[in-house]
Amino acid sequence: MSISTKYDPKATESKWYKHWMDQGYFQSKPNPDKAPYSIVIPPPNVTGMLHMGHMLNNTIQDILIRKARMEGKEACWVPGTDHASIATEAKVVVMLKEKGIAKEDISREEFLRHAWEWKEKYGGIILEQLKKLGASCDWSRTRFTMEEALSESVTKVFVDFYKKGYIYRGKRMINWDPEGKTALADDEVIYRETNAKLYYVNYKLTDSDESITIATVRPETILGDTAICVNPKDKRYKHLKGKKVVVPLTDREIPVIQDSYVSMDFGTGCLKVTPAHDLNDYQLGIKHKLPTIDVLTDSGKMSEAAGIFIGEDRFVARKKVAAAIEAAGQMVKIEDYKTNVGYSERTNAVVEPRLSVQWFVKMEHLVKPALKNVLNDEVRFNPPKFKNMYRSWMENVHDWCISRQLWWGHRIPAYYLPDGSFVVAETPEEALKLAKKASKNKDLTPDDLRQDEDVLDTWFSSGLWPITVFDGIRNPENEDIRYYYPTSVLVTGFDIIFFWIARMIIYGYEYRQEKPFEDVYFTGMVRDSQRRKMSKQLGNSPDPLELISTYGADGVRTGMLFSAPAGNDLLFDVKLCEQGRNFANKIWNAFRLVKSWEIDESLDNNRNQVAIAWFEARFNQALIEVEDHFSKYRISDALLTIYNLTWDAFCSSYLEMVKPDYQQPIDKVTCKATHSFFKCIMKLLHPFMPFITEEIWQQIRHEKDEECVIVAAWPKGDTEEGRTKMDMELIQGGTMALDIVSNIRNLRNSKQIADKQPLSLLIKTDFSRIYQLYDGIIRKLANIESIEFTDEKPEGAASFIINAMQGRPDELFVPLKGAIDIDEEISKIRKELEYTKGFLSSVEKKLSNQKFVNSAPEQVVAMERKKKSDAEAKIAALEENLSSLSN
RNA sequence: GGGUUCUUAGCUCAGCUGGUUUAGAGCAUCUGCCUUACAAGCAGAGGGUCGUAGGUUCGAAUCCUACAGGACCCACCA
């Protein structure tokens, strides 16, 4: 029976995923005998499709959760999706439009029915896709931010915030998305530099022929001007005090006011004031008691109040207003101009500042513990550089606008009375009670109350995610929340540090007096190999499922991880996946070799003693390194360490050391040790490559081993004092042996000597014991037929120098009858001599410096002295060699 | 405009509070091999005066200053 030389992921992936599910290995429940390790998934949007960002993010979470599970912790990864209010609503609107249904024409209830249908149909897709990746989530705990329990919790929090005075309703200047027809929070606006025009427009004074010129990029808002403002110190405009001007294209007269807010050196030094459409103008308007004229509708068209161009889109109106002003002879000039324009994070529409009544959360008080506990590392940010970003935001945070003029979302639990006042309550029944009390009108009926039409910002609810997935708002004392909260780590992109992370921390301290997670692991952005963002337009965003089907889930997972340090962008290239797939294949073939072995009881069980001891030491060394990397969330480095251990130390070195000749049997001890090593490697690799490791585990596991590698115990390092020292000796010895092998192979390469042709080795050393230990290994790996010790340099031999134990340079010779080119040999030695002399002189320079010897630590000086004597010994050996060759 | 951060081999990055050889890794490159675990492989090799200029120090990729270039965050003067 031969097994294919190519590993086939398709044959294993669904099989083992199903098996894990059937065995319930992903499921978790509170267990007082185990330490909890919990992760809540950053819930993807219900409308979302799996993209490379999700792939990276969820692979890291899966690695962490699988490792914790193997370490014997009660590992719980809670999956779920986010209703994503504005994004989903936008998609549903488009979907309805395609069916010929306009949102305006249907009722709220009808719309929501369509939205829920959509959610049922598409909402689970992304989670199904995660299963293909191998994500070991506890699917029985799948949550959705708008399911009943979570919605109730959100309402409860709103009411509680309101009672505590953190929430208020007020008329403010907010960011308006004319596409989504809703208010946005400040951080939902993205500013981008945009090419625009700066229009210089003349306003005529009422009492003279004089005009004054203002500059604006939004001429359509001229129709909403209610003043002209100049700096009181500006001599050019002193005479305008108390005068009036006529708004162009209208006969409206507005005053010229004075305020130091206006800078004299920008534009013309005259500012048109439009309190309805600019935050700063709004504040000027309040200060100077100016009227407000809102010239735009909720969809960004000119309103009745504009007087002209009613119903035109603001950008069309902009051109028409400009043209009309030009026609009226009031346009002075038009310049090209670059300005920052705000775009809606979700719909990409140009955001308009707009005055409206909205709900806000006061942030000042809430922010305090959330800021403090990040700065003092109570919540650890990895990498910590994001603390600065977090801090600057938290210190300058404004009140948070939480109401959205949408239907898909958590409806605001405020109820209006006929007289216009309102009450806030968790249920309509409660609201009625409160309303009766407040209005002193016992005859109020449910029909008299009208619930607020708006819904809440998505982040108002997703900020509660780490609490609500464990039902910690409604039942603060339940077993789950007490056991799993705070969660162990949050893995997410830094782009949602304010939207989400900050808010989770805020809610955490408000409702549990405790952080929501111990650590935050920030992933970078996934970009293409040219550092461009992944986008549909560029076509540089690979389909994750296709990648998985081509390279296998394990291949894609490791491929991504090969190059993804925390906080750094991942420059994705399919070559990485290829590397991952090749790695899986390498493991597969090592497995084929080991599996093919047959034991012969009569063989010498001690033949590979040194190789086994060496690899064990090497494994422990790698394990210590891996643990260190994991403790610092250096997942890529951990993988690379295991990759090198597997490929170089295990496959290239250890297996070559111990493997018997073709179709020859193996001794029992070596076979057992190798199986054991292989299984340990499968364990280390399992978090990264769950499928192939499970497949192999199943084929080589012993009866006494755990049934699945997913629940196998994570290897424990032997880190005792004596043991570690022993390890280092073995590792150094092995390194030396491999160094000799490599030198001989190099020799073969340069002299074109076939690997099959055996060679002899002569060693000139005072430490023959250490060479004797590795005798068998050197013979086998370098095809050496005899190893002897000598005091003399033999005739016609190639030579090289090895730093054996304690750094002592020993000279090794390979006799090559007639194959030696003396000149070449001499120039090689001269080159090395030159380098060593250069090195020696740099060391001597240091040592001859009295200040260095006096002020450097003893250890450093001792090290330099040793370097010096080593180099001198090496030079002596080289020179002796050289003179014997020259003779 | 304010702030953070980065610049080390062709590419992506390690290099922690300055001192174990005259700087490491992975990938890529080059040379030779279809050697019965693996050509998705094996063996070997080459490649960097650590952005520039100063400074501190016995000693600087590592600390300080300036400059150049890049990234990001915040603010948003019409």
Coordinates of N, CA and C in Angstrom, one line a residue, chain A residues 330-444:
Chain A
Q330 N -21.8 88.9 -10.1 CA -21.2 89.0 -8.7 C -20.1 87.9 -8.5
M331 N -19.7 87.2 -9.5 CA -18.6 86.2 -9.3 C -17.3 86.9 -9.6
V332 N -16.4 87.0 -8.6 CA -15.2 87.6 -8.8 C -14.2 86.7 -9.5
K333 N -14.0 85.5 -9.0 CA -13.2 84.5 -9.6 C -13.5 83.1 -9.0
I334 N -13.0 82.1 -9.7 CA -13.1 80.8 -9.2 C -11.7 80.1 -9.3
E335 N -11.3 79.6 -8.1 CA -10.0 79.0 -8.1 C -10.1 77.5 -7.8
D336 N -9.1 76.7 -8.3 CA -9.0 75.3 -7.9 C -8.6 75.2 -6.4
Y337 N -9.1 74.3 -5.8 CA -8.8 74.2 -4.3 C -8.9 72.8 -3.8
K338 N -8.0 72.5 -2.9 CA -8.0 71.2 -2.3 C -8.6 71.3 -0.9
T339 N -9.6 70.5 -0.6 CA -10.1 70.6 0.8 C -10.5 69.3 1.3
N340 N -10.5 69.1 2.6 CA -10.9 67.9 3.2 C -12.5 67.8 3.2
V341 N -13.0 66.7 2.6 CA -14.4 66.5 2.6 C -14.7 65.3 3.4
G342 N -15.8 65.4 4.2 CA -16.2 64.2 5.1 C -17.1 63.3 4.3
Y343 N -16.8 62.0 4.4 CA -17.6 61.0 3.7 C -18.1 60.0 4.7
S344 N -19.3 59.5 4.5 CA -19.9 58.5 5.4 C -19.1 57.2 5.3
E345 N -18.8 56.7 6.5 CA -18.0 55.5 6.6 C -18.7 54.4 5.9
R346 N -20.1 54.4 6.0 CA -20.8 53.2 5.4 C -21.3 53.4 4.0
T347 N -21.9 54.6 3.7 CA -22.5 54.8 2.4 C -21.5 55.5 1.4
N348 N -20.5 56.1 2.0 CA -19.6 56.9 1.2 C -20.2 58.2 0.6
A349 N -21.3 58.6 1.1 CA -21.9 59.8 0.7 C -21.2 61.0 1.3
V350 N -21.2 62.1 0.7 CA -20.6 63.3 1.3 C -21.5 63.8 2.4
V351 N -20.9 63.9 3.6 CA -21.7 64.2 4.8 C -21.9 65.6 4.9
E352 N -23.2 66.0 5.3 CA -23.5 67.4 5.5 C -23.7 67.7 7.0
P353 N -23.0 68.7 7.5 CA -23.4 69.1 8.8 C -24.8 69.6 8.9
R354 N -25.5 69.1 9.9 CA -26.9 69.5 9.9 C -27.4 69.6 11.3
L355 N -28.4 70.5 11.5 CA -28.9 70.8 12.8 C -30.1 69.9 13.0
S356 N -30.1 69.0 14.0 CA -31.3 68.2 14.2 C -31.3 67.7 15.7
V357 N -32.5 67.2 16.0 CA -32.7 66.7 17.3 C -32.3 65.2 17.4
Q358 N -31.4 64.9 18.2 CA -30.8 63.5 18.3 C -30.6 63.1 19.8
W359 N -30.3 61.9 19.9 CA -29.9 61.4 21.3 C -28.4 61.3 21.4
F360 N -27.9 61.7 22.6 CA -26.5 61.7 22.8 C -26.1 61.0 24.1
V361 N -24.9 60.4 24.1 CA -24.4 59.9 25.3 C -23.3 60.9 25.8
K362 N -23.4 61.3 27.1 CA -22.3 62.1 27.6 C -21.1 61.2 27.9
M363 N -20.0 61.5 27.4 CA -18.8 60.6 27.5 C -17.9 60.9 28.7
E364 N -17.9 62.2 29.1 CA -16.9 62.6 30.0 C -16.6 61.7 31.2
H365 N -17.7 61.3 31.8 CA -17.5 60.5 33.0 C -17.2 59.0 32.7
L366 N -17.8 58.5 31.7 CA -17.7 57.1 31.3 C -16.2 56.8 30.8
V367 N -15.6 57.8 30.2 CA -14.3 57.6 29.6 C -13.2 57.4 30.7
K368 N -13.4 57.9 31.9 CA -12.3 57.9 32.8 C -11.7 56.6 33.2
P369 N -12.5 55.6 33.7 CA -11.9 54.3 34.0 C -11.4 53.6 32.7
A370 N -12.0 53.8 31.6 CA -11.7 53.1 30.4 C -10.3 53.6 29.9
L371 N -10.0 54.9 30.2 CA -8.7 55.4 29.8 C -7.6 55.0 30.8
K372 N -7.9 55.1 32.0 CA -6.9 54.8 33.1 C -6.4 53.4 32.9
N373 N -7.4 52.5 32.8 CA -7.0 51.1 32.8 C -6.3 50.6 31.5
V374 N -6.3 51.4 30.5 CA -5.5 51.0 29.4 C -4.1 51.6 29.5
L375 N -4.0 52.8 30.0 CA -2.7 53.5 30.2 C -1.9 52.7 31.2
N376 N -2.5 52.1 32.3 CA -1.7 51.4 33.3 C -1.6 49.9 33.0
D377 N -2.0 49.6 31.7 CA -1.8 48.2 31.3 C -2.7 47.1 32.0
E378 N -3.7 47.6 32.6 CA -4.7 46.7 33.2 C -5.3 45.9 32.0
V379 N -5.6 46.6 31.0 CA -5.9 46.0 29.7 C -4.7 46.2 28.8
R380 N -4.1 45.1 28.4 CA -2.8 45.3 27.6 C -3.1 45.3 26.1
F381 N -2.5 46.3 25.5 CA -2.6 46.5 24.1 C -1.3 45.9 23.4
N382 N -1.5 45.0 22.4 CA -0.4 44.4 21.7 C -0.5 44.7 20.2
P383 N 0.4 45.4 19.7 CA 1.5 46.1 20.3 C 1.1 47.3 21.1
P384 N 1.9 47.8 22.0 CA 1.4 48.9 22.9 C 1.4 50.2 22.2
K385 N 1.9 50.3 21.0 CA 1.9 51.6 20.4 C 0.5 52.2 20.2
F386 N -0.5 51.3 20.2 CA -1.9 51.8 20.0 C -2.4 52.5 21.2
K387 N -1.7 52.4 22.3 CA -2.2 53.1 23.5 C -2.2 54.6 23.3
N388 N -1.3 55.1 22.5 CA -1.2 56.6 22.3 C -2.5 57.0 21.5
M389 N -2.8 56.2 20.5 CA -3.9 56.5 19.6 C -5.2 56.6 20.5
Y390 N -5.3 55.6 21.3 CA -6.5 55.4 22.2 C -6.6 56.6 23.1
R391 N -5.4 56.9 23.7 CA -5.4 58.0 24.6 C -5.8 59.3 24.0
S392 N -5.3 59.7 22.9 CA -5.6 61.0 22.3 C -7.1 61.0 21.9
W393 N -7.7 59.9 21.6 CA -9.1 59.9 21.3 C -9.9 60.1 22.5
M394 N -9.6 59.3 23.5 CA -10.3 59.3 24.8 C -10.2 60.7 25.5
E395 N -9.1 61.3 25.3 CA -9.0 62.6 26.0 C -9.7 63.7 25.3
N396 N -10.0 63.5 24.0 CA -10.7 64.6 23.3 C -12.1 64.2 22.8
V397 N -12.7 63.2 23.5 CA -13.9 62.6 23.0 C -15.1 63.6 23.2
H398 N -16.0 63.7 22.2 CA -17.2 64.5 22.3 C -18.3 63.6 22.6
D399 N -19.5 64.2 22.9 CA -20.6 63.4 23.2 C -21.0 62.6 22.0
W400 N -21.5 61.4 22.2 CA -21.7 60.4 21.2 C -23.1 60.4 20.7
C401 N -23.3 60.8 19.4 CA -24.6 60.8 18.8 C -25.1 59.3 18.6
I402 N -26.1 58.8 19.2 CA -26.4 57.4 19.1 C -27.7 57.1 18.4
S403 N -28.5 58.2 18.0 CA -29.7 57.9 17.3 C -29.5 57.9 15.8
R404 N -30.1 56.9 15.1 CA -30.0 56.8 13.7 C -31.5 56.8 13.1
Q405 N -31.6 57.5 12.0 CA -32.9 57.6 11.4 C -33.1 56.4 10.4
L406 N -33.1 55.2 11.1 CA -33.2 53.9 10.3 C -34.2 53.1 11.0
W407 N -34.5 51.9 10.3 CA -35.5 51.0 10.9 C -34.9 49.7 11.4
W408 N -33.7 49.3 10.8 CA -33.1 48.1 11.1 C -32.1 48.3 12.3
G409 N -32.5 47.9 13.5 CA -31.7 48.2 14.6 C -32.5 48.1 15.9
H410 N -31.9 48.5 17.0 CA -32.6 48.5 18.3 C -33.3 49.8 18.4
R411 N -34.7 49.8 18.5 CA -35.4 51.0 18.5 C -35.3 51.7 19.9
I412 N -35.2 53.0 19.8 CA -35.0 53.7 21.0 C -36.2 53.7 21.9
P413 N -36.0 53.3 23.2 CA -37.2 53.0 24.1 C -37.6 54.3 24.7
A414 N -37.9 55.3 23.9 CA -38.5 56.6 24.4 C -39.9 56.7 23.8
Y415 N -40.8 57.2 24.7 CA -42.2 57.2 24.3 C -42.7 58.6 24.5
Y416 N -43.3 59.2 23.4 CA -43.8 60.6 23.5 C -45.3 60.7 23.8
L417 N -45.5 61.6 24.7 CA -46.9 61.8 25.1 C -47.5 62.8 24.1
P418 N -48.8 62.9 24.1 CA -49.5 63.9 23.2 C -49.0 65.3 23.4
D419 N -48.6 65.6 24.6 CA -48.1 67.0 24.8 C -46.7 67.2 24.4
G420 N -46.0 66.2 23.8 CA -44.7 66.4 23.3 C -43.6 66.0 24.3
S421 N -43.9 65.8 25.5 CA -42.9 65.3 26.5 C -42.7 63.8 26.3
F422 N -41.7 63.3 26.9 CA -41.4 61.8 26.7 C -41.0 61.1 28.0
V423 N -41.2 59.8 27.9 CA -40.7 59.0 29.0 C -39.8 57.9 28.4
V424 N -38.9 57.4 29.2 CA -38.0 56.4 28.7 C -38.2 55.1 29.6
A425 N -38.5 54.0 28.9 CA -38.9 52.8 29.7 C -38.5 51.5 28.9
E426 N -38.3 50.4 29.6 CA -38.0 49.2 29.0 C -39.1 48.6 28.1
T427 N -40.3 48.8 28.6 CA -41.4 48.2 27.8 C -42.5 49.3 27.6
P428 N -43.4 49.1 26.7 CA -44.5 50.0 26.5 C -45.4 50.1 27.7
E429 N -45.6 49.0 28.4 CA -46.4 49.0 29.6 C -45.9 49.9 30.6
E430 N -44.6 49.7 30.9 CA -43.9 50.5 31.8 C -43.9 52.0 31.4
A431 N -43.8 52.2 30.1 CA -43.8 53.6 29.6 C -45.2 54.2 29.9
L432 N -46.2 53.4 29.8 CA -47.6 54.0 30.0 C -47.7 54.4 31.5
K433 N -47.2 53.5 32.3 CA -47.3 53.8 33.8 C -46.6 55.1 34.1
L434 N -45.4 55.2 33.6 CA -44.6 56.4 33.8 C -45.2 57.6 33.2
A435 N -45.8 57.5 32.1 CA -46.5 58.6 31.4 C -47.7 59.1 32.2
K436 N -48.4 58.1 32.7 CA -49.6 58.5 33.5 C -49.1 59.3 34.7
K437 N -48.1 58.9 35.3 CA -47.5 59.5 36.5 C -47.0 60.9 36.1
A438 N -46.3 61.0 35.1 CA -45.6 62.2 34.7 C -46.6 63.3 34.3
S439 N -47.7 62.8 33.6 CA -48.6 63.8 33.0 C -49.8 64.0 34.0
K440 N -49.8 63.2 35.0 CA -51.0 63.2 36.0 C -52.3 63.0 35.2
N441 N -52.2 62.2 34.2 CA -53.4 61.9 33.4 C -53.6 60.4 33.4
K442 N -54.6 60.0 34.2 CA -54.8 58.5 34.4 C -55.5 57.9 33.2
D443 N -56.0 58.7 32.3 CA -56.8 58.2 31.2 C -56.0 57.9 29.9
L444 N -54.7 58.1 30.0 CA -53.8 57.8 28.9 C -53.9 56.3 28.5

